[in-house]
PDB file of C-alpha atoms in Angstrom:
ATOM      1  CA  UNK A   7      13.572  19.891 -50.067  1.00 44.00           C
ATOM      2  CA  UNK A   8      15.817  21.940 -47.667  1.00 60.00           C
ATOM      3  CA  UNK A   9      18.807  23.621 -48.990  1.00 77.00           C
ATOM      4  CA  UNK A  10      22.442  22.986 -49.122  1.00 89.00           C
ATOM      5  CA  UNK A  11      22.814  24.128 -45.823  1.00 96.00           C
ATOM      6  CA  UNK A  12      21.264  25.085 -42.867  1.00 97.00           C
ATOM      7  CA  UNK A  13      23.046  27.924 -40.918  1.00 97.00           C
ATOM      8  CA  UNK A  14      22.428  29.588 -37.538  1.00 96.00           C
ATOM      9  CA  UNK A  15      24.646  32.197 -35.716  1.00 96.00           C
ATOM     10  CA  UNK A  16      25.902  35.665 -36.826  1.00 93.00           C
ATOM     11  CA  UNK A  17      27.246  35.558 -40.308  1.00 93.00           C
ATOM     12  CA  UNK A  18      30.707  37.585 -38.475  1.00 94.00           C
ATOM     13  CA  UNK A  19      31.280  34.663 -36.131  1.00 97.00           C
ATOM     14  CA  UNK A  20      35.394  33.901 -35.487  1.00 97.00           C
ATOM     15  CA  UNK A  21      34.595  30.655 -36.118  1.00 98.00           C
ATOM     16  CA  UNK A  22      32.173  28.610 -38.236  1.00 98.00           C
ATOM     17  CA  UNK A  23      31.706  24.562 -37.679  1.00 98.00           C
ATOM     18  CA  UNK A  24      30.663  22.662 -40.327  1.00 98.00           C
ATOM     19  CA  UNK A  25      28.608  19.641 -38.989  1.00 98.00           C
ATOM     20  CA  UNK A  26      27.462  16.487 -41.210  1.00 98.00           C
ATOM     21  CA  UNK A  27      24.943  14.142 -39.890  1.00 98.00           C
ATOM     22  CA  UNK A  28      25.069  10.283 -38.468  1.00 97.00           C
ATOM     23  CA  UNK A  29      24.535   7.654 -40.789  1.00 95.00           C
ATOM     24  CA  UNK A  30      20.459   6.428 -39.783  1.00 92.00           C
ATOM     25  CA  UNK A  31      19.154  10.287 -39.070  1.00 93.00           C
ATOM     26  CA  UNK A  32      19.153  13.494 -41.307  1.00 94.00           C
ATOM     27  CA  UNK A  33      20.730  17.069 -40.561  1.00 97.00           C
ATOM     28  CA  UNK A  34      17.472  18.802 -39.117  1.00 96.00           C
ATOM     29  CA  UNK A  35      17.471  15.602 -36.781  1.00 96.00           C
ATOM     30  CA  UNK A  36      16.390  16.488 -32.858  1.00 96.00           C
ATOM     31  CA  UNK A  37      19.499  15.770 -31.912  1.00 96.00           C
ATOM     32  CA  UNK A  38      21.717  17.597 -34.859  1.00 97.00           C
ATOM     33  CA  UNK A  39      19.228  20.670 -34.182  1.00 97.00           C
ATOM     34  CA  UNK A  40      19.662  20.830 -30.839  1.00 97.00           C
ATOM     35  CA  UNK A  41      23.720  20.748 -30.946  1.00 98.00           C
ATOM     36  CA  UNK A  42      23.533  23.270 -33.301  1.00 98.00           C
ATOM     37  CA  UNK A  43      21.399  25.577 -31.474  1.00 98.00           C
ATOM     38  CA  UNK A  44      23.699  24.849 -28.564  1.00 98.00           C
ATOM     39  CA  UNK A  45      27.003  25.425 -30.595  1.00 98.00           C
ATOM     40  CA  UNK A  46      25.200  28.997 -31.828  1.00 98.00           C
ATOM     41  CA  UNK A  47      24.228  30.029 -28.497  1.00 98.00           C
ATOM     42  CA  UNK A  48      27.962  30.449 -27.689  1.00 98.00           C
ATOM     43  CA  UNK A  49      28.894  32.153 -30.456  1.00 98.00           C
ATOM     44  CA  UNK A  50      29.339  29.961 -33.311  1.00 98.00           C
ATOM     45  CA  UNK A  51      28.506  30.029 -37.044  1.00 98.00           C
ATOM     46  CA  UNK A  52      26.962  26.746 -37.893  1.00 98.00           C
ATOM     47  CA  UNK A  53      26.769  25.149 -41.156  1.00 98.00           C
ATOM     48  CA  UNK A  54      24.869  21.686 -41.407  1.00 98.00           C
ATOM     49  CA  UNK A  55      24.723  19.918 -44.506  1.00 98.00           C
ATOM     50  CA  UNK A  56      23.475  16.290 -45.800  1.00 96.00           C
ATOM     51  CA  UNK A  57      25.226  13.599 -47.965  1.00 96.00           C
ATOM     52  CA  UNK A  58      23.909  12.683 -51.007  1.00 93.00           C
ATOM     53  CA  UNK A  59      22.269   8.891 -49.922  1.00 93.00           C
ATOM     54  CA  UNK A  60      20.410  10.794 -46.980  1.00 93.00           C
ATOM     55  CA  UNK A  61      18.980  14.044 -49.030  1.00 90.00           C
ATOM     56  CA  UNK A  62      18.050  11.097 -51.726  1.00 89.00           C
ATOM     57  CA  UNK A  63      15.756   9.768 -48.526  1.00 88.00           C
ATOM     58  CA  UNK A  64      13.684  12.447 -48.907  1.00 83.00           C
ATOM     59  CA  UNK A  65      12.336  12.093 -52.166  1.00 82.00           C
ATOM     60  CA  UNK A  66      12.800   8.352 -52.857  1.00 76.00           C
ATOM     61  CA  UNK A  67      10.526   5.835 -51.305  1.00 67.00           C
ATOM     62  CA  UNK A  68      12.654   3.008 -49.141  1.00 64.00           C
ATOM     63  CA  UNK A  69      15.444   4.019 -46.748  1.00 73.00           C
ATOM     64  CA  UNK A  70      18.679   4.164 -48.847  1.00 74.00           C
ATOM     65  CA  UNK A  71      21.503   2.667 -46.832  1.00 83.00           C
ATOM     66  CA  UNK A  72      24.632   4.628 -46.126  1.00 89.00           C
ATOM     67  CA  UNK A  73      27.784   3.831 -48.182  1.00 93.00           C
ATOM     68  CA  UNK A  74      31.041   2.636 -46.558  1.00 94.00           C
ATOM     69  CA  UNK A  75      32.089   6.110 -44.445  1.00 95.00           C
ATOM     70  CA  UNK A  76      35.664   6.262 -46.625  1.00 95.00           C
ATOM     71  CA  UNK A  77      33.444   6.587 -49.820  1.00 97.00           C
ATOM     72  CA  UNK A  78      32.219  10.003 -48.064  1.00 98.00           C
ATOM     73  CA  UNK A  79      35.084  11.581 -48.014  1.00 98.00           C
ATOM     74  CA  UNK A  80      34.783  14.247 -51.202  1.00 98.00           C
ATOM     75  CA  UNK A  81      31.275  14.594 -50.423  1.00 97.00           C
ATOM     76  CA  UNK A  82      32.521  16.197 -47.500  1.00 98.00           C
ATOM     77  CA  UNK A  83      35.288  18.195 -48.807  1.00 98.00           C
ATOM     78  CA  UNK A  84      33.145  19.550 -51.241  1.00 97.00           C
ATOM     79  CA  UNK A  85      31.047  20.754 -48.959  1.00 97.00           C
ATOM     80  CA  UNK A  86      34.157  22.846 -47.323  1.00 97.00           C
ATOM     81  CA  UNK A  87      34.309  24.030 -50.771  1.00 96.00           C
ATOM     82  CA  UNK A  88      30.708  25.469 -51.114  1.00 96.00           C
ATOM     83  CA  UNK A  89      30.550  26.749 -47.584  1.00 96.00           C
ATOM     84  CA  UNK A  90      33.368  29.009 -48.814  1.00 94.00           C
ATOM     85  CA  UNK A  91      33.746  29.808 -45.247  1.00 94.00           C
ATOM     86  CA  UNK A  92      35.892  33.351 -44.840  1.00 90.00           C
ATOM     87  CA  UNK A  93      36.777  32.851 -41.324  1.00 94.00           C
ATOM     88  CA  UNK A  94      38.959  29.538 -39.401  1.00 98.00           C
ATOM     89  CA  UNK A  95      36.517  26.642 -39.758  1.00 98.00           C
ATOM     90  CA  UNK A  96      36.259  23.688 -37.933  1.00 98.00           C
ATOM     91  CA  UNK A  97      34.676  20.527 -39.267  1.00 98.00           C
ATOM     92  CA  UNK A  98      32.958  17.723 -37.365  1.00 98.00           C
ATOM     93  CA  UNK A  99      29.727  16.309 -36.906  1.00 98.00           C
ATOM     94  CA  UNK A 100      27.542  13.816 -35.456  1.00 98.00           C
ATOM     95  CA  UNK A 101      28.883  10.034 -35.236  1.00 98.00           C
ATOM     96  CA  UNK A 102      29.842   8.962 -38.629  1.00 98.00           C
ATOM     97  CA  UNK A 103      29.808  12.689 -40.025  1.00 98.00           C
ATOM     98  CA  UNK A 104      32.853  13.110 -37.606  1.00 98.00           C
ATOM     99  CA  UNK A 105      33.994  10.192 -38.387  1.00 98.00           C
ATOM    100  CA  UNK A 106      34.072  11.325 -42.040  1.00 98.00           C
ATOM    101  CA  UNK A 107      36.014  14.890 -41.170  1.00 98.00           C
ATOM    102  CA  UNK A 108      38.251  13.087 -38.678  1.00 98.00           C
ATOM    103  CA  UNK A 109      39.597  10.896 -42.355  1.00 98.00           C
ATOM    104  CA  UNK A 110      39.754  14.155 -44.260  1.00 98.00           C
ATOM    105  CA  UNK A 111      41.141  16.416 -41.641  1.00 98.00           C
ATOM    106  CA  UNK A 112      44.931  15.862 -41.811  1.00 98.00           C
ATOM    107  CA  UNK A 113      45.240  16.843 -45.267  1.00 98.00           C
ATOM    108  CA  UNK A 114      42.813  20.372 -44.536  1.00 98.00           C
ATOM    109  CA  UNK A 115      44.643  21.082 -41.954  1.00 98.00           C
ATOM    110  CA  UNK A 116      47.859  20.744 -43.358  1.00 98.00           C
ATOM    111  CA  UNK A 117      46.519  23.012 -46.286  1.00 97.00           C
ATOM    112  CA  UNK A 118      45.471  25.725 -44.155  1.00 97.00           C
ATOM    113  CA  UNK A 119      41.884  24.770 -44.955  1.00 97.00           C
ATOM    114  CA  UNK A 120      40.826  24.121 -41.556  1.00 98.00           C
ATOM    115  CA  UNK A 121      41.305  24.945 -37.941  1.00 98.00           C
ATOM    116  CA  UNK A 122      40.229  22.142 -35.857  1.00 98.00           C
ATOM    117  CA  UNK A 123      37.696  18.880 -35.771  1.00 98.00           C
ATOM    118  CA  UNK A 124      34.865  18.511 -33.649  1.00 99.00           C
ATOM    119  CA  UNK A 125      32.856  15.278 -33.327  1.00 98.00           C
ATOM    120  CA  UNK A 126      29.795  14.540 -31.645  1.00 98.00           C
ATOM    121  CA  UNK A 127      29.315  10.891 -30.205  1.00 98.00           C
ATOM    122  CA  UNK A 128      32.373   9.292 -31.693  1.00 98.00           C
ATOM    123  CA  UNK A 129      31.716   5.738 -33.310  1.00 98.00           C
ATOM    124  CA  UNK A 130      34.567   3.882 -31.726  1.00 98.00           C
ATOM    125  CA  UNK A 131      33.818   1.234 -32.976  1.00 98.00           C
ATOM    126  CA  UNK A 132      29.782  -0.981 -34.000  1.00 97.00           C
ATOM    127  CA  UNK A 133      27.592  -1.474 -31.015  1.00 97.00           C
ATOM    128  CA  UNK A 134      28.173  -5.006 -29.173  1.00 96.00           C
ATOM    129  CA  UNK A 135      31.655  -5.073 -31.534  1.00 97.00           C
ATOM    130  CA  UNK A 136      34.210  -3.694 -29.602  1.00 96.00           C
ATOM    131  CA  UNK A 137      36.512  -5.648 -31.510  1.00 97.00           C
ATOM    132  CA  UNK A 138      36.077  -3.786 -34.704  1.00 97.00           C
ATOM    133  CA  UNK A 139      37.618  -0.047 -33.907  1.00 98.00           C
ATOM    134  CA  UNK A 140      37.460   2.858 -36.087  1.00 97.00           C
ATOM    135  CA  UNK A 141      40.639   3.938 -34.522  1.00 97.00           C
ATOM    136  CA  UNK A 142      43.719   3.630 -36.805  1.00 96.00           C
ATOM    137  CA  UNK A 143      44.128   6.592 -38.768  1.00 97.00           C
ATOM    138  CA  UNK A 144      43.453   8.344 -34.739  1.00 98.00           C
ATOM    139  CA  UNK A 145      46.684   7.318 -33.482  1.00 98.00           C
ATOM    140  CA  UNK A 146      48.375   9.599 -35.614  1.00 97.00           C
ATOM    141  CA  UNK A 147      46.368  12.592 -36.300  1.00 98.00           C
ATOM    142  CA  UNK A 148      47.658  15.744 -36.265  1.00 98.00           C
ATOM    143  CA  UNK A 149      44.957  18.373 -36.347  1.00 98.00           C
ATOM    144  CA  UNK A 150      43.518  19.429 -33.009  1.00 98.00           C
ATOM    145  CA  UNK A 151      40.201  17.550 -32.134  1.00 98.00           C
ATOM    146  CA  UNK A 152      37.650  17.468 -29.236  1.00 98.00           C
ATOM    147  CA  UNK A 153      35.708  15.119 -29.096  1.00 98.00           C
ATOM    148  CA  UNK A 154      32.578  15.046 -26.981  1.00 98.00           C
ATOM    149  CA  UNK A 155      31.428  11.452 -26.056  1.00 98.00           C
ATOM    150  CA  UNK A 156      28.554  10.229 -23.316  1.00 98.00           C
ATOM    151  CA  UNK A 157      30.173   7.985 -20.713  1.00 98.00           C
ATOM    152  CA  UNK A 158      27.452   5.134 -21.797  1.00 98.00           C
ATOM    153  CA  UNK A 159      27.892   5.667 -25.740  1.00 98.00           C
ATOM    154  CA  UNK A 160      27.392   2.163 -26.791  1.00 98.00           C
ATOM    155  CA  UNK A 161      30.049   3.110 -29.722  1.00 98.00           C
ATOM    156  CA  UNK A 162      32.410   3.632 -27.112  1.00 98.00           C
ATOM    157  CA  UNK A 163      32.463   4.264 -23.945  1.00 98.00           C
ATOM    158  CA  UNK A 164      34.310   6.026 -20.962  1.00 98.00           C
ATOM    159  CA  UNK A 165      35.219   2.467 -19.941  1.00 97.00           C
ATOM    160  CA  UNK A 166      36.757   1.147 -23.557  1.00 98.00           C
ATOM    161  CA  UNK A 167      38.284   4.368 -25.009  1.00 98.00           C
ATOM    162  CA  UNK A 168      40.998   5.502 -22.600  1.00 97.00           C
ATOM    163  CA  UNK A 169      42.780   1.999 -24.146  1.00 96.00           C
ATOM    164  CA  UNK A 170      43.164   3.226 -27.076  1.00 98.00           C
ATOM    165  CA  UNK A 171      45.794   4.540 -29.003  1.00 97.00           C
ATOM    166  CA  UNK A 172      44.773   7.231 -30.013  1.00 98.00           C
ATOM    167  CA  UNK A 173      46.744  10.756 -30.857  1.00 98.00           C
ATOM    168  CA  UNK A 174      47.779  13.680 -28.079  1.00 98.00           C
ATOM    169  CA  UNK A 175      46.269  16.228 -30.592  1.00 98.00           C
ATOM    170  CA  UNK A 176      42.769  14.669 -29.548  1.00 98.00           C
ATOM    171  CA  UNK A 177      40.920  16.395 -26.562  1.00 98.00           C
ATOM    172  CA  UNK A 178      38.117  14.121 -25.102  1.00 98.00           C
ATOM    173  CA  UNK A 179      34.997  15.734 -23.071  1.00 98.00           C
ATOM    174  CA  UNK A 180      33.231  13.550 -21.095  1.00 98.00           C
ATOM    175  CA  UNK A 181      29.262  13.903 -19.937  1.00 98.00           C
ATOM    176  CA  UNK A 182      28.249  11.613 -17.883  1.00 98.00           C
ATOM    177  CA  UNK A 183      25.794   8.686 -18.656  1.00 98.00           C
ATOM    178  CA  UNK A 184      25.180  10.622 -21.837  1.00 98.00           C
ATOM    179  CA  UNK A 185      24.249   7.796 -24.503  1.00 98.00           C
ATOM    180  CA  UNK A 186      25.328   8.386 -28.349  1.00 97.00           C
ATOM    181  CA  UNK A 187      23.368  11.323 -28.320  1.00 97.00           C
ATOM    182  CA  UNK A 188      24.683  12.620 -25.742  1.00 98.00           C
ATOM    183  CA  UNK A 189      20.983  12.331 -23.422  1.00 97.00           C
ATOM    184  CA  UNK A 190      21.825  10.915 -20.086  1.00 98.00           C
ATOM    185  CA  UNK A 191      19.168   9.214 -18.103  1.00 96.00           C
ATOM    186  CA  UNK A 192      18.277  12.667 -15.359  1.00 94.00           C
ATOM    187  CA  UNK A 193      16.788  10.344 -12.712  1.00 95.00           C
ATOM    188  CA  UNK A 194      20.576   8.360 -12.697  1.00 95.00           C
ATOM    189  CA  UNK A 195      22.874  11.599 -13.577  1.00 96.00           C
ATOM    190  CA  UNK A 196      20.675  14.378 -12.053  1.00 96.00           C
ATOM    191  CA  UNK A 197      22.144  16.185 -15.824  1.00 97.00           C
ATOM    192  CA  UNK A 198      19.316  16.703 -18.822  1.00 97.00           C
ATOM    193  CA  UNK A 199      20.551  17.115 -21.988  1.00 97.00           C
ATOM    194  CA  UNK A 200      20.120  20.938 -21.992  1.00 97.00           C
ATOM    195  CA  UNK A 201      22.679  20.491 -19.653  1.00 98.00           C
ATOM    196  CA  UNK A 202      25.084  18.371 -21.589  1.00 98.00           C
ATOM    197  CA  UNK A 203      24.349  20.081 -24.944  1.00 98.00           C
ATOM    198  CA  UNK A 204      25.507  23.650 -22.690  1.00 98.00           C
ATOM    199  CA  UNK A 205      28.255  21.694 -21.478  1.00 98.00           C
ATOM    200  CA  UNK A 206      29.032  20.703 -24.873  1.00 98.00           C
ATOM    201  CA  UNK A 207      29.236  23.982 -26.504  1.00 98.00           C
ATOM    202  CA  UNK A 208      30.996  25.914 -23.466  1.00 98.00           C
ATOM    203  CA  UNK A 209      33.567  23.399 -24.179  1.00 98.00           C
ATOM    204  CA  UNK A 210      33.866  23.705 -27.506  1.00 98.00           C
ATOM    205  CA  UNK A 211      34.223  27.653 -27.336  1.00 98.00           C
ATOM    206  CA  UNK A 212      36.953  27.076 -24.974  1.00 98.00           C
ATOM    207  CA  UNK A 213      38.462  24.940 -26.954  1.00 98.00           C
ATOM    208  CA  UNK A 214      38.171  26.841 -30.252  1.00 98.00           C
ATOM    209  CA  UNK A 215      39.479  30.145 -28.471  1.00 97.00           C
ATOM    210  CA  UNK A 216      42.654  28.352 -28.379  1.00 97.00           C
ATOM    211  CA  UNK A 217      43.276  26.736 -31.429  1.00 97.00           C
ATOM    212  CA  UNK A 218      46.441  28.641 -33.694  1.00 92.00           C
ATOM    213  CA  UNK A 219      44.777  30.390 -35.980  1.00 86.00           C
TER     214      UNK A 219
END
């Protein structure tokens, strides 16, 4: 059993992000470890946590299947709660664990609770359903948001998303042929993902140096 949280960067960061996890892989996931290595390379705090159906996965036999992403939503905020972070925090995470901040966000922000939102491979919308978007409560957001997407993210791509209605407080960074993890095929793009993940996190710091806080 890990705990609450896992945490990497100096404990007197300016900023801390609190990430949450997709909805098929767990916090300490290649993917979530490597963004948060990234993300603490340039200076962040980093907080990952787990919902409840995934840290059940690791003592129950059988795959428990996420809940709708709504029904996540004071999972999450109690987890801004525990962190107790002292500093401006930003909250994000990977696919539907930004998805989740991005519907709690408004409210945080509004409340002084939080400085920013910072998702990781947004899910658009279901893979081969580009009817079904994720997008409404987007078009009117109001707390600053980056979003890092790979030009070939089958939730969304860089082909589909510049359609959309979605807010002037969001920020999108593009890598190019990254996938939904953000990996882009070297032998196409001439990038690894070391690349994109430094990319990534440069942008991020950039970004979070100029948030009001």
């Amino acid at each position: 059993m890990l705990d609450r949280f896992l945490l990497q960067g100096a404990p007197d960061a300016r900023f801390t992000i609190l990430l949450a996890h997709g909805a098929g892989a767990p916090m300490d996931s290649a993917s979530m470890t490597a963004a948060a290595n990234a993300l603490a390379g340039v200076g962040f705090r980093v907080a990952r946590f787990e919902f409840a159906y995934m840290a059940a996965r690791r003592t129950l036999e059988g795959r428990k299947p996420p809940p709708r992403a709504e029904t996540l939503n004071p999972e999450y905020e109690a987890a801004i709660a525990e962190l107790g972070a002292s500093g401006p925090l930003i909250i994000g995470g990977k696919s539907m664990g930004g998805r989740v901040a991005s519907m709690v966000a408004d409210d945080l922000h509004r409340r002084g609770k939080i400085a920013g939102l910072l998702c990781l491979g947004y899910p658009f919308h279901p893979p081969g359903q580009p009817e079904k978007l994720r997008t409404g409560h987007l078009t009117g957001l109001t707390t600053p948001a980056l979003i890092c997407q790979g030009t070939r993210d089958e939730f969304g791509t860089r082909d589909e998303v510049p359609d959309y209605d979605l807010s002037d407080r969001i920020e999108i960074l593009w890598l190019e042929d990254g996938d939904h993890d953000l990996k882009p095929r070297k032998t196409i793009s001439g990038f690894s993902s070391a690349d994109h993940l430094a990319t990534m996190a440069k942008a991020a710091k950039a970004w979070a140096e100029g948030l009001p806080v």
